[in-house]
PDB file of C-alpha atoms in Angstrom:
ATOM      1  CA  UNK X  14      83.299  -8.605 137.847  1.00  0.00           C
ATOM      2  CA  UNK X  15      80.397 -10.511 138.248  1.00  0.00           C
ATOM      3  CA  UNK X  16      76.810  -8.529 138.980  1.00  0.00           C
ATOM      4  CA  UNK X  17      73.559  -9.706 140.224  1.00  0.00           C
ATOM      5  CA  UNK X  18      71.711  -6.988 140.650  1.00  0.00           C
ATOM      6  CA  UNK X  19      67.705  -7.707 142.032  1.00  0.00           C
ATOM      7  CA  UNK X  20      64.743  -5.328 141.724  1.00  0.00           C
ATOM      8  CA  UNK X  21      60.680  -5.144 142.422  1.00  0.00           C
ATOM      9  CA  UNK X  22      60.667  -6.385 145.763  1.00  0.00           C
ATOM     10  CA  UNK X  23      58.411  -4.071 148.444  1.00  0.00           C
ATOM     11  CA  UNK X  24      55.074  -3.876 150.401  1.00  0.00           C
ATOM     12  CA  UNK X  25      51.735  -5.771 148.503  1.00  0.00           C
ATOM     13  CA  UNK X  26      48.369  -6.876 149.836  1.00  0.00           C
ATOM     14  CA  UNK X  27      47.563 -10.473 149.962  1.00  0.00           C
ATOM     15  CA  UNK X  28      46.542 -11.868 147.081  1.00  0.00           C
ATOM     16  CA  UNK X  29      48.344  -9.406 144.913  1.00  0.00           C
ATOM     17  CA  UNK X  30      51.160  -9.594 142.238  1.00  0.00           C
ATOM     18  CA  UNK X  31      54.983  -9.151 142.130  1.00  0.00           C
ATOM     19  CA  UNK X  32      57.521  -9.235 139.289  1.00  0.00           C
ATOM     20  CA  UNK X  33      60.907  -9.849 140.536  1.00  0.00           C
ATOM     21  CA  UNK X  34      64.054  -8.676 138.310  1.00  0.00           C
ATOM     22  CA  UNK X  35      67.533 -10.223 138.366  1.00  0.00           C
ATOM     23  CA  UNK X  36      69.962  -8.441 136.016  1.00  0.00           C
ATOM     24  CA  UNK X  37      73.247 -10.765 135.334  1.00  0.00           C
ATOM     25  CA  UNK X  38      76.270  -9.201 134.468  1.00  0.00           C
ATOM     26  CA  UNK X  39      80.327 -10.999 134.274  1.00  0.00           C
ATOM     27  CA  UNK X  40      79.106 -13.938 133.193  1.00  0.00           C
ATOM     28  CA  UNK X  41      78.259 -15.924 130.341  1.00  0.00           C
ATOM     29  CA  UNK X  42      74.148 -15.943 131.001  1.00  0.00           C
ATOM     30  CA  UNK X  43      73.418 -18.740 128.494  1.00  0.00           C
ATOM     31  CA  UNK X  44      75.325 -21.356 130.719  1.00  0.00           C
ATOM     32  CA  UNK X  45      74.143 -21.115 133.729  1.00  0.00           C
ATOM     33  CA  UNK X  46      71.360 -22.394 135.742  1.00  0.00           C
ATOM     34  CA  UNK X  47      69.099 -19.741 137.414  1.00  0.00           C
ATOM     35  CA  UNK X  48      67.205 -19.407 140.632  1.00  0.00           C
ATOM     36  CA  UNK X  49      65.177 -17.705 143.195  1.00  0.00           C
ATOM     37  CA  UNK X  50      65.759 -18.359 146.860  1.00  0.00           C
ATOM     38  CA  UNK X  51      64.001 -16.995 150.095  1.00  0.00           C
ATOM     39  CA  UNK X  52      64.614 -16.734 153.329  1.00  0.00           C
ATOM     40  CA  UNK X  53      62.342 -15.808 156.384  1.00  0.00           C
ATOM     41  CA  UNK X  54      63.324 -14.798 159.794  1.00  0.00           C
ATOM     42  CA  UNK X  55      64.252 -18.202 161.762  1.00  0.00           C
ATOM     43  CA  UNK X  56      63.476 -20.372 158.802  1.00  0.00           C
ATOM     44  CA  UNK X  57      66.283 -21.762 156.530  1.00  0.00           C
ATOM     45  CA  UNK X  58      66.987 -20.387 153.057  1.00  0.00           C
ATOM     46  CA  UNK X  59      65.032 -22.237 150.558  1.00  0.00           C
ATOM     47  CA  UNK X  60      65.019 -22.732 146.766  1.00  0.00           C
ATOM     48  CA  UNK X  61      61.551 -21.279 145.072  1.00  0.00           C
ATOM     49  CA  UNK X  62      62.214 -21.355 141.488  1.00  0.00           C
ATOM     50  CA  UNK X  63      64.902 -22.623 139.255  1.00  0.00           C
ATOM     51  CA  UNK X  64      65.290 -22.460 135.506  1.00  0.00           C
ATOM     52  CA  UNK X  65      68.131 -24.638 133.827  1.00  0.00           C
ATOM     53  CA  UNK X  66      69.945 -22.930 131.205  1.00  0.00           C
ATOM     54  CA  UNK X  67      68.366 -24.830 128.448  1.00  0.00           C
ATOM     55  CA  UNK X  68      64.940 -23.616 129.822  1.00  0.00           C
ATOM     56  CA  UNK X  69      63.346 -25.959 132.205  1.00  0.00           C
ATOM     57  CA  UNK X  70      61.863 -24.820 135.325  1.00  0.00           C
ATOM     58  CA  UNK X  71      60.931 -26.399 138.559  1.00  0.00           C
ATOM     59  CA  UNK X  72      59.408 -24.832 141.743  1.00  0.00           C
ATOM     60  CA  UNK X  73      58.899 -25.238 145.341  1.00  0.00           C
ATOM     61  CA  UNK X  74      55.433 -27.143 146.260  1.00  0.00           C
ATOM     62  CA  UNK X  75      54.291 -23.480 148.215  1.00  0.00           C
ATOM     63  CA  UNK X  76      54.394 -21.769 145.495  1.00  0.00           C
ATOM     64  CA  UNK X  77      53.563 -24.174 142.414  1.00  0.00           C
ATOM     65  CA  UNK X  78      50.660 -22.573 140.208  1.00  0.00           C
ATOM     66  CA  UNK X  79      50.975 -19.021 141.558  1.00  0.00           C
ATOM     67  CA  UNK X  80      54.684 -18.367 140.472  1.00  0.00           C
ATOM     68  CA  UNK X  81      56.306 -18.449 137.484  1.00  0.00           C
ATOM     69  CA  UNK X  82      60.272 -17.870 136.702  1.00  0.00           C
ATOM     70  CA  UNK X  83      61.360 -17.150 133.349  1.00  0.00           C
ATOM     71  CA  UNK X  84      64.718 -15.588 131.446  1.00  0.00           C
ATOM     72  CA  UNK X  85      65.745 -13.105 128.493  1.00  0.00           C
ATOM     73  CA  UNK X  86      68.299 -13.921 127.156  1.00  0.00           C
ATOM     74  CA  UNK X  87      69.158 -10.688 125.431  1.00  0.00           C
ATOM     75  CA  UNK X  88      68.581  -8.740 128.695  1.00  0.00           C
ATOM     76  CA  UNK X  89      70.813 -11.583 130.542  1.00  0.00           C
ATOM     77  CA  UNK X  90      67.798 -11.381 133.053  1.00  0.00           C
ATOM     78  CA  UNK X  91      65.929 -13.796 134.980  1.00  0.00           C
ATOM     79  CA  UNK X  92      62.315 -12.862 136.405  1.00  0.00           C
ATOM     80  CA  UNK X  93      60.024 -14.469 138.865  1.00  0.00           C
ATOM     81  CA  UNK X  94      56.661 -13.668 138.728  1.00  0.00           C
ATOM     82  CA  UNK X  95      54.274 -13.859 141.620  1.00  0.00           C
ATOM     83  CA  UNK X  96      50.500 -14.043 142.071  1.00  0.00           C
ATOM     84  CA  UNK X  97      48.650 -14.635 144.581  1.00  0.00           C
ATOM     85  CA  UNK X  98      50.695 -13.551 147.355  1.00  0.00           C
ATOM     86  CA  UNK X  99      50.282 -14.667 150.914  1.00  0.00           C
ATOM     87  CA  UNK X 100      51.655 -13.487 154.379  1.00  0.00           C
ATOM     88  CA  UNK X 101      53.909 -16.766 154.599  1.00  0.00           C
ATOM     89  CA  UNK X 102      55.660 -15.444 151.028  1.00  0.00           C
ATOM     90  CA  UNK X 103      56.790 -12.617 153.193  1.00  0.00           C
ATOM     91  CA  UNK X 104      61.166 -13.181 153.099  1.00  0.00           C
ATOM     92  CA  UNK X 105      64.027 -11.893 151.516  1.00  0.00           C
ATOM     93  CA  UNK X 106      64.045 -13.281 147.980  1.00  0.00           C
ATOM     94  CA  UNK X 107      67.878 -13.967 146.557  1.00  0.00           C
ATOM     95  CA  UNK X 108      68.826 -14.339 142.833  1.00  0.00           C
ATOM     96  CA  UNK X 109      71.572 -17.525 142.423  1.00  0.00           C
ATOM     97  CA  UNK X 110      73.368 -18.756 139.042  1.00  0.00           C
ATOM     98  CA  UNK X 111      75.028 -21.983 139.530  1.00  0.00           C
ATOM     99  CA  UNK X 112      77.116 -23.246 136.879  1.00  0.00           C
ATOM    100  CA  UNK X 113      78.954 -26.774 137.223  1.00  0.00           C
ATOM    101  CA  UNK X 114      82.160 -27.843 134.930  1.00  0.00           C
ATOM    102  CA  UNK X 115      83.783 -31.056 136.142  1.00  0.00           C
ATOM    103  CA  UNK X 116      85.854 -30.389 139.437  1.00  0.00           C
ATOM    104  CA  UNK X 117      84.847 -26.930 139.559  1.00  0.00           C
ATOM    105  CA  UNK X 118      81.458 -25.333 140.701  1.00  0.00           C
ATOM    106  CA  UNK X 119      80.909 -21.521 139.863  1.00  0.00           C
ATOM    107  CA  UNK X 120      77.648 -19.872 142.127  1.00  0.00           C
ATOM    108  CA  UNK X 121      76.534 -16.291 142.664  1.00  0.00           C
ATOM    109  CA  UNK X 122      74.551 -14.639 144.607  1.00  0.00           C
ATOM    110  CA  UNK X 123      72.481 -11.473 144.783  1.00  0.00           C
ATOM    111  CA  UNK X 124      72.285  -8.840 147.811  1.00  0.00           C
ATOM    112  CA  UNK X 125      68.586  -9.557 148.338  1.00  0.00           C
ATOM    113  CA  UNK X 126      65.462  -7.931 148.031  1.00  0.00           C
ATOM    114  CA  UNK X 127      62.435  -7.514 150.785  1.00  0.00           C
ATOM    115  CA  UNK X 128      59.141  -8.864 150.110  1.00  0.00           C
ATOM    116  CA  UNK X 129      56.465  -8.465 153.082  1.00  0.00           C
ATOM    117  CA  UNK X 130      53.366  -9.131 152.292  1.00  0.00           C
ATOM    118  CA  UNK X 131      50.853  -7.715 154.664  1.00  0.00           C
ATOM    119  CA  UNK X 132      47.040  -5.978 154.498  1.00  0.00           C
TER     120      UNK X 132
END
């Protein structure tokens, strides 16, 4: 059974700080790519963070310099860490893990996990 199982998401003021958790579980963590999407009321689900499986990163232009996405690979959990927070970072936050062999394509997805950011 494959797990991904998201945590830290709530209520901040702007300008404040975030750590999102992904826990993986049914999979083999150290081959897949990892990601964070979001996804805003009306807008289109969008990619904010990846990190390949070998460790690079790359991230959305809104967010470049104030997050950061990273992974443990003896937890078999990714984290995205945010700073900086504004009202337009206010969406529901997904974990993915995308992993491509050939002919096949193996992707996941998390339940989702609220971030509003509001004074």
């Amino acid at each position: 059974q494959v797990q991904l199982v998201e945590s830290g998401g709530g209520l901040v003021q702007p300008g404040g700080s975030l750590r999102l958790s992904c826990a993986a579980s049914g999979i083999t963590f150290s081959l897949y790519n990892m990601g964070w999407y979001r996804q805003a009321p009306g807008k289109q689900r969008e990619l904010v963070a990846d990190i390949t499986y070998v460790g690079s990163t790359a991230y959305a232009d809104s967010v470049k310099g104030r997050f950061t996405i990273s992974r443990d690979s003896a937890k078999n959990t990714v984290y995205l860490q945010m700073n900086s927070l504004k009202p337009e970072d206010t969406a529901v936050y997904y974990c993915n893990a995308k992993r491509s062999i050939v002919r096949q394509i193996l992707e996941y997805w998390g339940q989702g996990t609220q971030i509003t950011v509001s004074s």
